[in-house]
């Protein structure tokens, strides 16, 4: 059962499962309401072998004004999903974010590093993590970062679009993390699930960069004539504060499933396929 199957990651999951010949049932709004126990029970039934939760409130800036809603979806609803999966004895694969960390580090964050989010979105996701961690069930929490795909609304598609329309772009160069292809994240997640791994993992692509580095690589493909220049976060203020350094340590994941694809290679495979 893939919850949020029409979103960026959910779409990647559905494509992967079809490719592997694994039966999958999609669940999307408005038919599914993950904040309603009765709705969850209707979808997650005794035929369900695993629940992949790709449903989330993902508007980082919007969460500053609507933290209660973000927490209801990213936190409280996860408790309901955990309870239902525990009742059926099946695994829940749940996704969290690099934004649960404070961004003050200078080395990749291991999975057991204390969380201290600097924005409402991060706080809402930490609530969800806590609900999964409190269960003894066979569940997976996979933190990811800077997610993109050939479809949906994401940074790669936005920069590629602007690079074709504008002569120049300014992008922040003081926030560092790991880009993640939704397609690769789905494959990594399935490998962890099928390998019997449980608990907390980090799932991204390999390597790290700043948003400026990322944007420059995108623009070079979309339109090399577009000049991408670095700027500071202060020059590009947003409602939600972002962690300056949110590189996730992926060594535990790589030990479990093998090397993760470098972000430059992942990006190169996606750029020609942007919808």
Coordinates of C-alpha atoms in Angstrom, one line a residue:
X1 CA 0.0 0.0 0.0
X2 CA 1.5 3.3 -1.1
X3 CA 0.0 6.3 0.7
X4 CA 0.4 9.6 -1.2
X5 CA 0.9 7.6 -4.4
X6 CA 0.3 10.6 -6.7
X7 CA 3.1 12.7 -5.1
X8 CA 6.8 12.9 -6.1
X9 CA 8.0 10.0 -4.1
X10 CA 4.8 8.0 -4.3
X11 CA 4.9 8.1 -8.0
X12 CA 8.5 6.8 -8.0
X13 CA 7.4 4.0 -5.7
X14 CA 4.5 3.0 -8.0
X15 CA 6.7 3.0 -11.0
X16 CA 9.3 0.9 -9.2
X17 CA 6.8 -1.7 -7.9
X18 CA 5.3 -2.0 -11.4
X19 CA 8.8 -2.5 -12.9
X20 CA 9.5 -5.2 -10.3
X21 CA 6.2 -6.9 -10.8
X22 CA 5.2 -6.4 -7.2
X23 CA 1.4 -5.8 -6.6
X24 CA 0.7 -2.4 -5.2
X25 CA -2.4 -0.5 -4.2
X26 CA -2.2 3.3 -4.5
X27 CA -4.0 5.5 -1.9
X28 CA -4.4 9.3 -2.5
X29 CA -6.5 12.2 -1.3
X30 CA -9.4 12.8 -1.0
X31 CA -10.3 9.1 -0.8
X32 CA -7.7 8.6 1.9
X33 CA -7.4 10.8 4.9
X34 CA -4.4 9.7 7.0
X35 CA -5.6 11.9 9.9
X36 CA -8.8 9.7 10.2
X37 CA -8.4 6.2 11.8
X38 CA -11.5 4.9 10.0
X39 CA -10.1 6.0 6.6
X40 CA -6.8 4.3 7.4
X41 CA -8.6 1.1 8.4
X42 CA -10.5 1.0 5.1
X43 CA -7.3 1.3 3.0
X44 CA -4.9 -0.6 5.3
X45 CA -6.7 -4.0 5.5
X46 CA -5.7 -7.5 6.3
X47 CA -4.5 -8.0 2.7
X48 CA -1.8 -5.3 3.1
X49 CA 1.7 -6.6 3.4
X50 CA 3.4 -3.3 4.0
X51 CA 2.6 0.4 4.2
X52 CA 4.8 3.0 2.4
X53 CA 3.9 6.4 3.8
X54 CA 4.7 9.0 1.1
X55 CA 1.9 11.3 2.3
X56 CA 3.1 14.4 4.1
X57 CA 2.7 18.2 4.6
X58 CA 5.8 19.4 2.7
X59 CA 5.4 23.2 2.5
X60 CA 8.4 24.2 4.6
X61 CA 7.5 27.9 4.6
X62 CA 3.8 27.3 4.9
X63 CA 4.4 25.3 8.1
X64 CA 5.6 28.4 9.9
X65 CA 2.0 29.8 9.7
X66 CA 0.2 26.4 9.8
X67 CA 2.3 24.4 12.3
X68 CA -0.8 22.7 13.8
X69 CA -1.8 21.4 10.4
X70 CA 1.7 20.3 9.6
X71 CA 1.9 18.5 12.9
X72 CA -1.4 16.8 12.4
X73 CA -0.3 15.4 9.1
X74 CA 3.4 14.8 9.8
X75 CA 3.1 13.8 13.4
X76 CA -0.3 12.8 14.7
X77 CA -1.3 10.9 11.6
X78 CA 1.8 8.8 11.9
X79 CA 0.7 7.6 15.3
X80 CA -2.5 6.4 13.6
X81 CA -0.5 4.6 10.9
X82 CA 1.8 3.0 13.4
X83 CA -1.1 1.8 15.5
X84 CA -2.8 0.2 12.5
X85 CA 0.4 -1.4 11.2
X86 CA 1.1 -2.8 14.7
X87 CA -2.4 -4.2 14.9
X88 CA -1.8 -6.0 11.6
X89 CA 1.8 -6.9 12.3
X90 CA 3.1 -5.3 9.1
X91 CA 5.9 -2.9 8.5
X92 CA 5.5 0.8 8.0
X93 CA 8.1 2.7 5.9
X94 CA 7.9 6.3 6.9
X95 CA 9.9 9.3 5.6
X96 CA 11.5 12.1 7.6
X97 CA 13.8 14.9 6.8
X98 CA 17.3 16.4 7.3
X99 CA 15.4 19.4 8.8
X100 CA 15.1 17.6 12.1
X101 CA 18.7 18.6 12.8
X102 CA 19.9 22.1 13.8
X103 CA 22.4 22.7 11.0
X104 CA 25.2 23.7 13.3
X105 CA 27.4 20.6 12.5
X106 CA 30.4 20.4 10.3
X107 CA 30.3 16.6 9.6
X108 CA 27.5 14.4 8.3
X109 CA 24.8 13.7 10.9
X110 CA 24.6 10.0 12.0
X111 CA 21.1 8.5 12.4
X112 CA 21.4 8.6 16.2
X113 CA 22.5 12.3 16.5
X114 CA 20.2 14.3 18.7
X115 CA 17.5 16.2 16.8
X116 CA 16.9 19.9 17.3
X117 CA 14.9 21.4 14.4
X118 CA 15.1 25.1 13.6
X119 CA 11.7 25.4 11.9
X120 CA 8.1 24.2 12.2
X121 CA 8.3 21.7 9.4
X122 CA 11.3 20.0 11.1
X123 CA 9.4 20.0 14.4
X124 CA 6.3 18.4 12.8
X125 CA 8.5 15.6 11.3
X126 CA 10.2 15.0 14.6
X127 CA 6.8 14.3 16.2
X128 CA 6.2 11.6 13.5
X129 CA 9.6 10.1 14.1
X130 CA 8.9 9.8 17.8
X131 CA 5.7 7.9 17.2
X132 CA 7.5 5.3 15.1
X133 CA 10.3 5.0 17.5
X134 CA 7.9 4.3 20.4
X135 CA 6.6 1.2 18.6
X136 CA 8.2 -2.2 18.8
X137 CA 6.9 -3.0 15.3
X138 CA 9.0 -3.8 12.2
X139 CA 9.1 -0.3 10.9
X140 CA 11.6 1.8 8.9
X141 CA 12.1 5.6 9.2
X142 CA 14.2 7.0 6.4
X143 CA 15.4 10.5 6.6
X144 CA 16.0 12.2 3.2
X145 CA 16.9 15.6 1.8
X146 CA 16.6 17.9 -1.2
X147 CA 14.2 15.5 -3.0
X148 CA 13.5 15.8 -6.7
X149 CA 12.2 13.8 -9.7
X150 CA 11.4 14.2 -13.4
X151 CA 7.8 15.0 -12.3
X152 CA 6.1 17.1 -9.6
X153 CA 7.1 20.4 -8.2
X154 CA 10.8 20.5 -7.1
X155 CA 14.0 22.5 -7.2
X156 CA 15.4 20.8 -10.3
X157 CA 12.4 21.6 -12.4
X158 CA 12.2 25.1 -11.1
X159 CA 15.8 26.0 -11.8
X160 CA 15.7 24.3 -15.3
X161 CA 12.6 26.4 -16.1
X162 CA 14.1 29.7 -14.9
X163 CA 17.5 29.0 -16.6
X164 CA 15.7 28.9 -20.0
X165 CA 13.8 32.1 -19.2
X166 CA 16.4 34.3 -17.6
X167 CA 19.9 35.5 -18.3
X168 CA 21.0 35.1 -14.7
X169 CA 20.0 33.5 -11.4
X170 CA 21.2 34.0 -7.8
X171 CA 21.1 31.0 -5.5
X172 CA 22.1 30.6 -1.8
X173 CA 25.6 29.2 -1.3
X174 CA 25.6 28.9 2.5
X175 CA 23.3 25.9 2.9
X176 CA 24.9 22.5 2.3
X177 CA 23.2 19.1 2.0
X178 CA 22.7 16.0 -0.2
X179 CA 20.3 16.1 -3.2
X180 CA 18.1 13.0 -3.6
X181 CA 16.5 11.5 -6.6
X182 CA 13.0 10.2 -5.7
X183 CA 13.6 7.2 -8.0
X184 CA 16.8 6.3 -6.2
X185 CA 15.2 6.8 -2.8
X186 CA 12.4 4.4 -3.7
X187 CA 15.0 1.8 -4.8
X188 CA 17.0 2.3 -1.6
X189 CA 13.9 2.0 0.5
X190 CA 12.7 -1.2 -1.2
X191 CA 16.2 -2.7 -0.7
X192 CA 16.1 -1.9 3.0
X193 CA 12.6 -3.3 3.4
X194 CA 13.3 -6.5 1.4
X195 CA 16.6 -6.9 3.3
X196 CA 14.7 -7.0 6.6
X197 CA 16.3 -3.8 7.9
X198 CA 14.3 -1.9 10.5
X199 CA 14.8 1.3 12.5
X200 CA 16.3 4.6 11.4
X201 CA 18.3 5.1 8.2
X202 CA 19.3 8.0 6.0
X203 CA 18.5 7.8 2.3
X204 CA 20.0 10.3 -0.1
X205 CA 22.2 10.3 -3.1
X206 CA 26.0 10.3 -2.6
X207 CA 28.1 13.4 -2.3
X208 CA 27.2 16.8 -1.0
X209 CA 26.8 20.3 -2.3
X210 CA 25.3 23.7 -1.7
X211 CA 22.1 24.9 -3.4
X212 CA 24.3 27.1 -5.6
X213 CA 26.3 24.1 -6.7
X214 CA 23.1 22.2 -7.4
X215 CA 21.6 25.0 -9.4
X216 CA 24.7 25.6 -11.4
X217 CA 24.7 21.9 -12.5
X218 CA 21.1 22.1 -13.5
X219 CA 21.4 25.3 -15.4
X220 CA 24.5 24.1 -17.3
X221 CA 22.2 21.4 -18.8
X222 CA 19.1 23.5 -19.3
X223 CA 20.8 26.6 -20.8
X224 CA 24.5 27.1 -20.4
X225 CA 24.2 30.8 -21.3
X226 CA 22.3 31.4 -18.0
X227 CA 24.8 32.8 -15.4
X228 CA 24.2 31.3 -11.9
X229 CA 25.7 33.4 -9.1
X230 CA 26.1 32.6 -5.4
X231 CA 24.3 34.6 -2.7
X232 CA 23.7 34.4 1.1
X233 CA 20.6 33.3 2.9
X234 CA 20.2 36.8 4.1
X235 CA 19.9 38.0 0.5
X236 CA 17.1 35.5 -0.1
X237 CA 15.0 35.6 3.1
X238 CA 12.3 32.9 3.6
X239 CA 9.6 32.6 6.3
X240 CA 11.2 29.3 7.6
X241 CA 14.8 29.2 8.7
X242 CA 16.9 26.5 7.0
X243 CA 19.8 24.6 8.6
X244 CA 23.1 25.8 7.2
X245 CA 24.5 22.3 7.2
X246 CA 22.2 19.3 6.9
X247 CA 24.4 16.6 5.3
X248 CA 23.1 13.2 6.4
X249 CA 25.5 10.4 7.2
X250 CA 24.6 7.6 4.8
X251 CA 27.2 5.0 5.9
X252 CA 24.7 2.9 7.8
X253 CA 22.5 2.7 4.6
X254 CA 25.5 1.9 2.3
X255 CA 26.6 -0.8 4.7
X256 CA 23.1 -2.4 4.3
X257 CA 22.4 -1.9 0.6
X258 CA 25.7 -0.9 -1.1
X259 CA 27.0 2.4 -2.4
X260 CA 24.4 5.1 -3.2
X261 CA 24.5 6.8 -6.6
X262 CA 26.5 10.1 -6.6
X263 CA 24.1 13.1 -6.9
X264 CA 25.8 14.3 -10.1
X265 CA 25.1 11.0 -11.8
X266 CA 21.5 10.9 -10.5
X267 CA 20.9 14.4 -11.7
X268 CA 22.4 13.6 -15.2
X269 CA 19.9 10.8 -15.5
X270 CA 16.9 12.9 -14.6
X271 CA 17.6 16.2 -16.5
X272 CA 16.8 14.8 -20.0
X273 CA 13.5 13.4 -18.6
X274 CA 12.0 16.5 -17.0
X275 CA 8.3 16.7 -17.6

